[in-house]
């Protein structure tokens, strides 16, 4: 066990955990920030996606020891009231079904739009294909990203 | 996962000094951390090398580019100079894994990716690579995804990297730091090794050696290139078979050719025979077919992966054709 | 072509993608409107709470340990290393586990109220069976400790792990599902053309994105389980009967379920381990099933070998149809996927035979996965129908239409409504079926071979007894309603359609309705599964709302037909709060009909002539599924079924290792589910349909309909593209390479 100080959603958090602990467990079990989801634990599903200095990465793969001194944003920090353009587009297209993968989808989509405000279909497919949705919401995800990129909301 | 000691290295000397026989360097962690969670890799210490200053892309004295080992796969593949001058590399890298994984994965780490053989991943099964002497479960088990070239009775696994296939075709050189402080160069095709009777060793790196850079030769395939990856779903799957093809064509004749295959051997499989055959010939479909046949006739498939021979031939022809016909 | 559609329904059908997105519902009459799902904001903010996310104080973590042999006995267990680790509280194995009711009994057929013994003996029935549970302060500690517990086994070499080599062990299950009508052999002798082929489908796994999980608390003989379940009541019964405690002392909470697809219908054994562990350590215990354990411990779709024999006259009249399914079950439990069900009822065929055989194998028991029976059975039937059409030189669409029936010949009763022909016709029109080239390999573009395929879809629409409660509160002039039922929302939209139902029957805006689900303290429903959720839940909620209004009217002697707002009613009753319960169940009329949803799927597939890779360029899906409660949620269900169907065709397959008996496919890297890039260009059309026989609201099921027609439509399109008939799922590039992509037709 060791004391770590990490920056999540602009706030400092101190946690006392084993250095091997993946960021995902720190978020879910130690900080009770359960918006970031556990889907596989080995970086194969995308449910645990967070922003790491602005880029989309998988928190299950990131030992806490490697996360210090970096800026981490989770779904809880994406917007205070759920009104980030991606979240609004998600609601309008009724993207979520069971909802479990959607925090990860939204974090990947919002990182994509930050880098590339007007992504093509191909850009969207390439960025989003690492986030598995078993309910099969993919075609709505594409439509919602387009809506969000058009900033109609 | 097993507890380990974490050491953050700020420079290469700290990293090399901290190294012990049971240590691993931690780059992006996209392969290593997963394998630790599966209890396949069991290091006592992780030496974090993410702060090491190998994150640049620079010009080298061969007229090519040098890629820093700690640069992410995303930054590398999307770098304008890589896209323009080494589009084959960029294409192969972008076909791999997913955007999030590419954001984390380092170039050095990509070269050291371990096999996806399911027997390697399941600790209750025999695997000589994971546990030398335990046997090869795949040899008489499920081997539809396994090697058709260069395997041994000890191991029939394949190398999963897409980036490495392109680097083998392009003909790169890898620079490594040795523990004594000196550095050495390894011709790319000498980096990975065939399994023989020591399948636990994927590469010719020596204990503690640290990859610092990948040197690319002067660009030769920026006009005619293609990376073909055959897989079960359109993205985020390892290749059944892949082919990196680069051609240089002058006055209707092939003056230079770079060809390598993935998903068929323990190493990125350089298609030396096909390259030799095509050099100086016309880029015709007949020649492409003959080159593919020449290369694939030495394949030794198992019953379950016989398809890779036909698929491989078709893939070589298709990749060469796409490379040649690419609009310049 | 729309002859059977009632006159008022002959409005121009619209693809759902063209329906305007509604941003707000001001319409009090909620049912049928395309509102956004009511819990959507929670889901996009990461605030919907799934089972393992409830803030239970003092909780610890359990990690299951799995057997590493397929059959045999545990002969020793070494826990010494694990016990010494920091944080480890308890290691539970058969040696120290709580003895459960009937612990030594072999389990027989799966039933929802069955007990679920676990860690009760040293016997191992399959690779991956739970043999232990480590309880520790943190998840990481529990996982690491679990890896250090060493089991020594005595392997029994008689383990049955190879399906192909064990066919002689197959038996006919004693469950009355074998069936025949007419005389099959005579029907075949009357036929001018016969198709006799075998179709194979592999083991598939549900893999909902939310891992199965529970936080279980044992408190003086009372159990609270936050558990991801599709059917809360059954989970409660399973816990109470396994631990021999009264039902009233068990509470199961499943407020949000991160997908189920059948895998969460039953209570799985991690829940029993969690409750047991909580009893033993005196603290709440969270047990999360890992993704690898999702293969071995949370059910699966079984492997099926389906032999079809079809006979037809030259003019396309079917004379005979038989459907023989060979499959497998566990050695200690029986389950049989009803693949032949669809062959009994879909077409007008006088001579019909459906049989089943099962091989008892040392792998976990299979169970229902999305559209059990139809998803796999339709692949066989609708491929065989296509093969027959090809032999007859008939348009496969016309061939199906010719053999349509309005009577369910299996049950010998009419369908409550059946618009299959309309689905086929309308879909064909929208898809552009007339451009199909009947000769394979004649539609080409560059390296692509292009093919069109069609398949019919059908899925039983059961409807079950459902209770619910409505709580009305008057706040100034506004009435706020809360509906409570133990129903679950597994992503289907239950929260939303129940809210819309209350809005409809109470005549208040949907914004004034709140819905509380997934708590076993609420009125009992049949839960989510088998496409019965929407009809059961909404009719249940309707009954409560109707009862409330009726009672409020009766109390003040107001005539039933009088049009009065619920707010006026409460005022006249001088009430600010009022509660009513309601119950809905199938009518006597319902039993006289066969109630099914129908549909058709059309697809265009592009196959690479050299690599065997293919892509699905376009799909048009038409569904006639009764009253569409909300086009947005219904559309979600259809595209979800289609996506899972695409997975079934392109890649999904779990392999059993032939020497060890484990699933060699053990993660998402090996088990390929569809990703974003695999899906594009889908149009969904709902046919307006009101089926008042089905139930008072005219609702039929839609959650499973989508998947039932995908596999055959793609396989048929691949034949049309390449001339190669693919009879084994998944249809992978390697299989196409083996089939040979060179010119020529292999029918």
mmCIF file of C-alpha atoms in Angstrom, chain C residues 185-500:
data_model
loop_
_atom_site.group_PDB
_atom_site.id
_atom_site.type_symbol
_atom_site.label_atom_id
_atom_site.label_comp_id
_atom_site.label_asym_id
_atom_site.label_seq_id
_atom_site.Cartn_x
_atom_site.Cartn_y
_atom_site.Cartn_z
ATOM 1 C CA UNK C 185 -42.376 -40.060 -45.337
ATOM 2 C CA UNK C 186 -45.550 -39.860 -47.372
ATOM 3 C CA UNK C 187 -45.096 -36.124 -47.682
ATOM 4 C CA UNK C 188 -41.596 -36.654 -49.025
ATOM 5 C CA UNK C 189 -42.810 -39.250 -51.514
ATOM 6 C CA UNK C 190 -45.396 -36.779 -52.794
ATOM 7 C CA UNK C 191 -42.702 -34.173 -53.349
ATOM 8 C CA UNK C 192 -41.193 -33.418 -56.748
ATOM 9 C CA UNK C 193 -38.147 -31.867 -55.180
ATOM 10 C CA UNK C 194 -36.461 -32.683 -51.883
ATOM 11 C CA UNK C 195 -33.841 -30.740 -49.975
ATOM 12 C CA UNK C 196 -31.960 -32.632 -47.296
ATOM 13 C CA UNK C 197 -29.223 -30.698 -45.565
ATOM 14 C CA UNK C 198 -27.584 -30.229 -42.191
ATOM 15 C CA UNK C 199 -26.933 -26.845 -40.599
ATOM 16 C CA UNK C 200 -24.541 -26.203 -37.767
ATOM 17 C CA UNK C 201 -24.530 -23.476 -35.195
ATOM 18 C CA UNK C 202 -21.865 -23.164 -32.490
ATOM 19 C CA UNK C 203 -21.884 -22.397 -28.793
ATOM 20 C CA UNK C 204 -22.483 -18.681 -28.372
ATOM 21 C CA UNK C 205 -22.316 -16.491 -25.325
ATOM 22 C CA UNK C 206 -24.579 -13.639 -24.287
ATOM 23 C CA UNK C 207 -21.929 -11.314 -22.927
ATOM 24 C CA UNK C 208 -24.026 -8.451 -21.660
ATOM 25 C CA UNK C 209 -21.664 -5.547 -21.065
ATOM 26 C CA UNK C 210 -22.445 -5.459 -17.360
ATOM 27 C CA UNK C 211 -20.759 -8.443 -15.802
ATOM 28 C CA UNK C 212 -23.034 -10.512 -13.621
ATOM 29 C CA UNK C 213 -22.611 -9.188 -10.118
ATOM 30 C CA UNK C 214 -24.162 -9.198 -6.689
ATOM 31 C CA UNK C 215 -23.734 -7.403 -3.396
ATOM 32 C CA UNK C 216 -25.230 -9.833 -0.921
ATOM 33 C CA UNK C 217 -25.919 -9.146 2.745
ATOM 34 C CA UNK C 218 -26.935 -11.764 5.257
ATOM 35 C CA UNK C 219 -28.408 -10.137 8.317
ATOM 36 C CA UNK C 220 -29.844 -12.477 10.948
ATOM 37 C CA UNK C 221 -31.416 -14.815 8.446
ATOM 38 C CA UNK C 222 -32.541 -12.001 6.178
ATOM 39 C CA UNK C 223 -30.978 -11.518 2.790
ATOM 40 C CA UNK C 224 -30.626 -8.421 0.675
ATOM 41 C CA UNK C 225 -29.116 -8.956 -2.734
ATOM 42 C CA UNK C 226 -28.339 -6.189 -5.192
ATOM 43 C CA UNK C 227 -28.110 -8.515 -8.114
ATOM 44 C CA UNK C 228 -28.174 -8.105 -11.856
ATOM 45 C CA UNK C 229 -31.247 -10.174 -12.733
ATOM 46 C CA UNK C 230 -33.843 -10.222 -15.474
ATOM 47 C CA UNK C 231 -36.495 -11.796 -13.215
ATOM 48 C CA UNK C 232 -36.386 -10.492 -9.676
ATOM 49 C CA UNK C 233 -39.073 -12.794 -8.268
ATOM 50 C CA UNK C 234 -37.352 -15.937 -9.484
ATOM 51 C CA UNK C 235 -34.073 -14.796 -7.995
ATOM 52 C CA UNK C 236 -35.840 -14.268 -4.687
ATOM 53 C CA UNK C 237 -37.383 -17.751 -4.816
ATOM 54 C CA UNK C 238 -34.051 -19.341 -5.693
ATOM 55 C CA UNK C 239 -32.312 -17.670 -2.736
ATOM 56 C CA UNK C 240 -35.097 -18.513 -0.318
ATOM 57 C CA UNK C 241 -35.294 -22.176 -1.338
ATOM 58 C CA UNK C 242 -31.541 -22.639 -1.460
ATOM 59 C CA UNK C 243 -31.006 -21.215 2.020
ATOM 60 C CA UNK C 244 -34.318 -22.495 3.406
ATOM 61 C CA UNK C 245 -35.478 -19.101 4.591
ATOM 62 C CA UNK C 246 -38.929 -17.583 4.102
ATOM 63 C CA UNK C 247 -39.464 -15.684 0.876
ATOM 64 C CA UNK C 248 -40.429 -12.601 2.830
ATOM 65 C CA UNK C 249 -36.940 -12.472 4.277
ATOM 66 C CA UNK C 250 -35.295 -12.131 0.885
ATOM 67 C CA UNK C 251 -35.074 -8.885 -0.994
ATOM 68 C CA UNK C 252 -33.590 -8.689 -4.463
ATOM 69 C CA UNK C 253 -32.866 -5.342 -6.076
ATOM 70 C CA UNK C 254 -32.100 -4.997 -9.729
ATOM 71 C CA UNK C 255 -32.823 -1.395 -10.584
ATOM 72 C CA UNK C 256 -30.716 -1.203 -13.740
ATOM 73 C CA UNK C 257 -29.565 -4.245 -15.611
ATOM 74 C CA UNK C 258 -26.638 -3.801 -17.964
ATOM 75 C CA UNK C 259 -27.978 -6.211 -20.529
ATOM 76 C CA UNK C 260 -29.052 -9.788 -20.102
ATOM 77 C CA UNK C 261 -30.040 -11.451 -23.379
ATOM 78 C CA UNK C 262 -31.140 -14.492 -21.369
ATOM 79 C CA UNK C 263 -28.017 -14.904 -19.282
ATOM 80 C CA UNK C 264 -29.572 -13.185 -16.289
ATOM 81 C CA UNK C 265 -32.928 -14.992 -16.417
ATOM 82 C CA UNK C 266 -31.866 -17.444 -13.755
ATOM 83 C CA UNK C 267 -30.034 -16.892 -10.559
ATOM 84 C CA UNK C 268 -26.461 -17.899 -11.181
ATOM 85 C CA UNK C 269 -24.304 -19.461 -8.551
ATOM 86 C CA UNK C 270 -22.129 -16.462 -7.825
ATOM 87 C CA UNK C 271 -25.189 -15.030 -6.064
ATOM 88 C CA UNK C 272 -25.508 -18.103 -3.865
ATOM 89 C CA UNK C 273 -21.778 -17.881 -3.111
ATOM 90 C CA UNK C 274 -22.174 -14.208 -2.254
ATOM 91 C CA UNK C 275 -25.013 -14.851 0.184
ATOM 92 C CA UNK C 276 -23.149 -17.777 1.712
ATOM 93 C CA UNK C 277 -19.985 -15.734 2.079
ATOM 94 C CA UNK C 278 -21.855 -12.877 3.705
ATOM 95 C CA UNK C 279 -23.331 -15.304 6.209
ATOM 96 C CA UNK C 280 -19.876 -16.674 6.927
ATOM 97 C CA UNK C 281 -17.912 -13.425 7.220
ATOM 98 C CA UNK C 282 -20.688 -11.306 8.679
ATOM 99 C CA UNK C 283 -20.258 -8.503 6.161
ATOM 100 C CA UNK C 284 -21.862 -7.687 2.816
ATOM 101 C CA UNK C 285 -20.007 -9.441 0.021
ATOM 102 C CA UNK C 286 -19.735 -8.328 -3.560
ATOM 103 C CA UNK C 287 -19.105 -11.031 -6.125
ATOM 104 C CA UNK C 288 -18.465 -9.969 -9.695
ATOM 105 C CA UNK C 289 -18.172 -12.584 -12.395
ATOM 106 C CA UNK C 290 -15.109 -11.852 -14.523
ATOM 107 C CA UNK C 291 -15.351 -11.686 -18.305
ATOM 108 C CA UNK C 292 -13.619 -15.049 -18.569
ATOM 109 C CA UNK C 293 -16.039 -16.513 -16.040
ATOM 110 C CA UNK C 294 -18.874 -15.132 -18.148
ATOM 111 C CA UNK C 295 -17.985 -17.976 -20.503
ATOM 112 C CA UNK C 296 -18.028 -20.739 -17.921
ATOM 113 C CA UNK C 297 -20.509 -19.650 -15.289
ATOM 114 C CA UNK C 298 -23.362 -17.665 -16.792
ATOM 115 C CA UNK C 299 -24.950 -19.942 -19.397
ATOM 116 C CA UNK C 300 -24.601 -19.981 -23.150
ATOM 117 C CA UNK C 301 -26.392 -20.909 -26.321
ATOM 118 C CA UNK C 302 -25.748 -24.530 -27.154
ATOM 119 C CA UNK C 303 -24.177 -26.014 -30.256
ATOM 120 C CA UNK C 304 -26.805 -27.414 -32.614
ATOM 121 C CA UNK C 305 -26.658 -29.710 -35.574
ATOM 122 C CA UNK C 306 -29.946 -29.350 -37.384
ATOM 123 C CA UNK C 307 -30.910 -31.748 -40.119
ATOM 124 C CA UNK C 308 -33.639 -30.438 -42.375
ATOM 125 C CA UNK C 309 -35.687 -32.373 -44.883
ATOM 126 C CA UNK C 310 -38.013 -30.367 -47.063
ATOM 127 C CA UNK C 311 -40.295 -31.640 -49.796
ATOM 128 C CA UNK C 312 -42.177 -29.521 -52.334
ATOM 129 C CA UNK C 313 -44.217 -29.836 -55.477
ATOM 130 C CA UNK C 314 -42.917 -28.256 -58.677
ATOM 131 C CA UNK C 315 -45.279 -25.339 -58.184
ATOM 132 C CA UNK C 316 -43.714 -24.631 -54.811
ATOM 133 C CA UNK C 317 -46.333 -26.191 -52.565
ATOM 134 C CA UNK C 318 -44.648 -27.632 -49.487
ATOM 135 C CA UNK C 319 -45.485 -31.275 -48.845
ATOM 136 C CA UNK C 320 -43.142 -32.202 -46.023
ATOM 137 C CA UNK C 321 -40.836 -30.623 -43.512
ATOM 138 C CA UNK C 322 -38.776 -32.261 -40.833
ATOM 139 C CA UNK C 323 -36.388 -30.642 -38.424
ATOM 140 C CA UNK C 324 -34.104 -32.867 -36.358
ATOM 141 C CA UNK C 325 -31.894 -31.180 -33.795
ATOM 142 C CA UNK C 326 -28.885 -32.823 -32.210
ATOM 143 C CA UNK C 327 -27.459 -30.843 -29.349
ATOM 144 C CA UNK C 328 -25.849 -31.183 -25.967
ATOM 145 C CA UNK C 329 -26.647 -30.593 -22.355
ATOM 146 C CA UNK C 330 -24.739 -30.831 -19.081
ATOM 147 C CA UNK C 331 -24.262 -34.148 -17.319
ATOM 148 C CA UNK C 332 -25.954 -32.775 -14.221
ATOM 149 C CA UNK C 333 -28.660 -30.558 -15.718
ATOM 150 C CA UNK C 334 -30.822 -30.652 -18.793
ATOM 151 C CA UNK C 335 -31.669 -27.868 -21.193
ATOM 152 C CA UNK C 336 -32.771 -28.115 -24.772
ATOM 153 C CA UNK C 337 -32.982 -25.207 -27.173
ATOM 154 C CA UNK C 338 -36.290 -25.503 -29.051
ATOM 155 C CA UNK C 339 -34.813 -25.117 -32.536
ATOM 156 C CA UNK C 340 -37.615 -27.002 -34.276
ATOM 157 C CA UNK C 341 -40.367 -24.769 -32.885
ATOM 158 C CA UNK C 342 -40.306 -22.502 -35.907
ATOM 159 C CA UNK C 343 -40.699 -25.418 -38.321
ATOM 160 C CA UNK C 344 -43.944 -26.429 -36.629
ATOM 161 C CA UNK C 345 -45.749 -23.167 -37.251
ATOM 162 C CA UNK C 346 -44.206 -20.925 -39.867
ATOM 163 C CA UNK C 347 -45.454 -22.499 -43.100
ATOM 164 C CA UNK C 348 -48.433 -24.390 -44.449
ATOM 165 C CA UNK C 349 -47.047 -27.881 -44.594
ATOM 166 C CA UNK C 350 -49.287 -30.868 -43.885
ATOM 167 C CA UNK C 351 -46.576 -33.351 -42.996
ATOM 168 C CA UNK C 352 -44.245 -32.198 -40.316
ATOM 169 C CA UNK C 353 -41.826 -33.755 -37.883
ATOM 170 C CA UNK C 354 -39.703 -32.160 -35.183
ATOM 171 C CA UNK C 355 -37.284 -34.156 -33.044
ATOM 172 C CA UNK C 356 -34.544 -33.499 -30.518
ATOM 173 C CA UNK C 357 -31.579 -35.400 -29.198
ATOM 174 C CA UNK C 358 -29.093 -34.338 -26.571
ATOM 175 C CA UNK C 359 -25.559 -35.453 -25.791
ATOM 176 C CA UNK C 360 -24.749 -35.141 -22.085
ATOM 177 C CA UNK C 361 -21.417 -33.366 -22.002
ATOM 178 C CA UNK C 362 -18.999 -32.182 -19.337
ATOM 179 C CA UNK C 363 -19.496 -28.522 -20.071
ATOM 180 C CA UNK C 364 -21.806 -26.119 -18.291
ATOM 181 C CA UNK C 365 -25.490 -26.377 -18.982
ATOM 182 C CA UNK C 366 -26.656 -24.224 -21.884
ATOM 183 C CA UNK C 367 -29.617 -21.940 -21.467
ATOM 184 C CA UNK C 368 -31.774 -19.435 -23.260
ATOM 185 C CA UNK C 369 -30.007 -16.810 -25.345
ATOM 186 C CA UNK C 370 -31.903 -14.153 -27.259
ATOM 187 C CA UNK C 371 -34.705 -15.918 -29.199
ATOM 188 C CA UNK C 372 -33.785 -19.432 -28.051
ATOM 189 C CA UNK C 373 -35.027 -21.761 -30.741
ATOM 190 C CA UNK C 374 -35.919 -19.202 -33.358
ATOM 191 C CA UNK C 375 -32.501 -17.586 -33.737
ATOM 192 C CA UNK C 376 -30.865 -20.921 -34.557
ATOM 193 C CA UNK C 377 -33.920 -22.778 -35.856
ATOM 194 C CA UNK C 378 -34.740 -20.021 -38.337
ATOM 195 C CA UNK C 379 -31.213 -20.184 -39.686
ATOM 196 C CA UNK C 380 -31.785 -23.846 -40.570
ATOM 197 C CA UNK C 381 -35.360 -23.492 -41.791
ATOM 198 C CA UNK C 382 -34.919 -20.288 -43.737
ATOM 199 C CA UNK C 383 -31.691 -21.515 -45.331
ATOM 200 C CA UNK C 384 -33.419 -24.753 -46.342
ATOM 201 C CA UNK C 385 -36.313 -22.740 -47.764
ATOM 202 C CA UNK C 386 -33.829 -20.759 -49.837
ATOM 203 C CA UNK C 387 -32.173 -23.951 -51.023
ATOM 204 C CA UNK C 388 -35.564 -25.298 -52.043
ATOM 205 C CA UNK C 389 -36.459 -22.097 -53.880
ATOM 206 C CA UNK C 390 -33.155 -22.318 -55.754
ATOM 207 C CA UNK C 391 -33.884 -25.931 -56.741
ATOM 208 C CA UNK C 392 -37.402 -25.000 -57.817
ATOM 209 C CA UNK C 393 -36.082 -21.964 -59.713
ATOM 210 C CA UNK C 394 -38.567 -19.866 -57.794
ATOM 211 C CA UNK C 395 -38.079 -16.442 -56.264
ATOM 212 C CA UNK C 396 -37.434 -17.271 -52.589
ATOM 213 C CA UNK C 397 -39.807 -14.484 -51.649
ATOM 214 C CA UNK C 398 -42.681 -15.883 -53.695
ATOM 215 C CA UNK C 399 -41.924 -19.374 -52.455
ATOM 216 C CA UNK C 400 -42.432 -18.239 -48.872
ATOM 217 C CA UNK C 401 -45.548 -16.281 -49.692
ATOM 218 C CA UNK C 402 -47.039 -19.268 -51.482
ATOM 219 C CA UNK C 403 -46.714 -21.339 -48.313
ATOM 220 C CA UNK C 404 -48.065 -18.762 -45.902
ATOM 221 C CA UNK C 405 -50.656 -19.896 -43.411
ATOM 222 C CA UNK C 406 -53.073 -17.975 -41.215
ATOM 223 C CA UNK C 407 -53.515 -21.036 -39.025
ATOM 224 C CA UNK C 408 -50.919 -22.355 -36.648
ATOM 225 C CA UNK C 409 -50.996 -25.972 -37.818
ATOM 226 C CA UNK C 410 -49.028 -27.067 -34.788
ATOM 227 C CA UNK C 411 -51.573 -25.827 -32.271
ATOM 228 C CA UNK C 412 -54.392 -26.113 -34.786
ATOM 229 C CA UNK C 413 -55.672 -22.636 -34.039
ATOM 230 C CA UNK C 414 -55.584 -19.314 -35.836
ATOM 231 C CA UNK C 415 -52.885 -16.728 -35.365
ATOM 232 C CA UNK C 416 -54.196 -13.722 -33.484
ATOM 233 C CA UNK C 417 -52.730 -11.679 -36.327
ATOM 234 C CA UNK C 418 -50.097 -12.521 -38.881
ATOM 235 C CA UNK C 419 -48.749 -10.054 -41.398
ATOM 236 C CA UNK C 420 -45.800 -12.095 -42.633
ATOM 237 C CA UNK C 421 -46.781 -11.709 -46.286
ATOM 238 C CA UNK C 422 -47.091 -7.967 -45.837
ATOM 239 C CA UNK C 423 -43.716 -7.847 -44.126
ATOM 240 C CA UNK C 424 -42.172 -9.688 -47.063
ATOM 241 C CA UNK C 425 -43.891 -7.573 -49.704
ATOM 242 C CA UNK C 426 -43.276 -4.221 -48.097
ATOM 243 C CA UNK C 427 -39.693 -5.120 -47.269
ATOM 244 C CA UNK C 428 -39.070 -6.277 -50.828
ATOM 245 C CA UNK C 429 -40.394 -3.021 -52.148
ATOM 246 C CA UNK C 430 -38.361 -0.856 -49.818
ATOM 247 C CA UNK C 431 -35.220 -2.949 -50.302
ATOM 248 C CA UNK C 432 -35.389 -3.124 -54.083
ATOM 249 C CA UNK C 433 -35.693 -6.903 -54.224
ATOM 250 C CA UNK C 434 -36.792 -6.710 -57.857
ATOM 251 C CA UNK C 435 -33.200 -5.870 -58.772
ATOM 252 C CA UNK C 436 -31.982 -9.163 -57.371
ATOM 253 C CA UNK C 437 -30.237 -11.378 -59.891
ATOM 254 C CA UNK C 438 -31.468 -14.902 -59.319
ATOM 255 C CA UNK C 439 -28.307 -16.454 -60.745
ATOM 256 C CA UNK C 440 -25.428 -16.341 -58.273
ATOM 257 C CA UNK C 441 -22.180 -14.554 -59.156
ATOM 258 C CA UNK C 442 -23.805 -12.321 -61.709
ATOM 259 C CA UNK C 443 -23.818 -9.140 -59.641
ATOM 260 C CA UNK C 444 -20.229 -7.924 -59.389
ATOM 261 C CA UNK C 445 -18.360 -4.745 -58.693
ATOM 262 C CA UNK C 446 -14.558 -4.759 -58.793
ATOM 263 C CA UNK C 447 -13.381 -7.395 -56.366
ATOM 264 C CA UNK C 448 -16.812 -7.699 -54.837
ATOM 265 C CA UNK C 449 -19.456 -10.339 -55.424
ATOM 266 C CA UNK C 450 -22.820 -8.889 -54.467
ATOM 267 C CA UNK C 451 -25.791 -10.874 -53.243
ATOM 268 C CA UNK C 452 -29.283 -10.314 -51.901
ATOM 269 C CA UNK C 453 -30.955 -12.497 -49.325
ATOM 270 C CA UNK C 454 -34.196 -12.687 -47.417
ATOM 271 C CA UNK C 455 -35.489 -14.512 -44.405
ATOM 272 C CA UNK C 456 -38.786 -14.570 -42.574
ATOM 273 C CA UNK C 457 -38.840 -13.788 -38.871
ATOM 274 C CA UNK C 458 -41.151 -15.047 -36.200
ATOM 275 C CA UNK C 459 -41.184 -15.087 -32.447
ATOM 276 C CA UNK C 460 -43.744 -16.261 -29.969
ATOM 277 C CA UNK C 461 -45.304 -13.396 -27.972
ATOM 278 C CA UNK C 462 -46.171 -14.771 -24.617
ATOM 279 C CA UNK C 463 -47.855 -12.587 -22.050
ATOM 280 C CA UNK C 464 -48.052 -13.372 -18.393
ATOM 281 C CA UNK C 465 -49.793 -12.487 -15.191
ATOM 282 C CA UNK C 466 -48.485 -9.192 -13.873
ATOM 283 C CA UNK C 467 -49.188 -7.106 -10.805
ATOM 284 C CA UNK C 468 -48.491 -3.468 -10.285
ATOM 285 C CA UNK C 469 -49.176 -0.591 -8.000
ATOM 286 C CA UNK C 470 -49.874 3.052 -8.684
ATOM 287 C CA UNK C 471 -49.431 5.805 -6.156
ATOM 288 C CA UNK C 472 -51.158 9.078 -7.010
ATOM 289 C CA UNK C 473 -50.238 12.334 -5.359
ATOM 290 C CA UNK C 474 -52.048 15.587 -5.857
ATOM 291 C CA UNK C 475 -49.906 18.693 -5.764
ATOM 292 C CA UNK C 476 -52.100 21.732 -6.332
ATOM 293 C CA UNK C 477 -53.719 20.878 -9.666
ATOM 294 C CA UNK C 478 -51.144 18.436 -10.831
ATOM 295 C CA UNK C 479 -51.280 14.714 -10.255
ATOM 296 C CA UNK C 480 -48.004 12.889 -9.929
ATOM 297 C CA UNK C 481 -48.074 9.169 -10.347
ATOM 298 C CA UNK C 482 -45.584 6.541 -9.288
ATOM 299 C CA UNK C 483 -45.779 3.051 -10.699
ATOM 300 C CA UNK C 484 -44.128 0.282 -8.763
ATOM 301 C CA UNK C 485 -43.516 -3.238 -9.985
ATOM 302 C CA UNK C 486 -40.707 -5.740 -9.704
ATOM 303 C CA UNK C 487 -40.224 -5.535 -13.465
ATOM 304 C CA UNK C 488 -36.737 -4.967 -14.835
ATOM 305 C CA UNK C 489 -35.355 -2.752 -17.568
ATOM 306 C CA UNK C 490 -32.563 -4.652 -19.258
ATOM 307 C CA UNK C 491 -32.128 -1.907 -21.813
ATOM 308 C CA UNK C 492 -35.421 -2.638 -23.472
ATOM 309 C CA UNK C 493 -37.114 0.568 -22.345
ATOM 310 C CA UNK C 494 -39.382 -0.815 -19.603
ATOM 311 C CA UNK C 495 -39.146 2.387 -17.567
ATOM 312 C CA UNK C 496 -40.210 4.403 -20.555
ATOM 313 C CA UNK C 497 -43.096 2.341 -21.870
ATOM 314 C CA UNK C 498 -44.510 1.834 -18.382
ATOM 315 C CA UNK C 499 -44.402 5.609 -17.876
ATOM 316 C CA UNK C 500 -46.122 6.075 -21.217
#
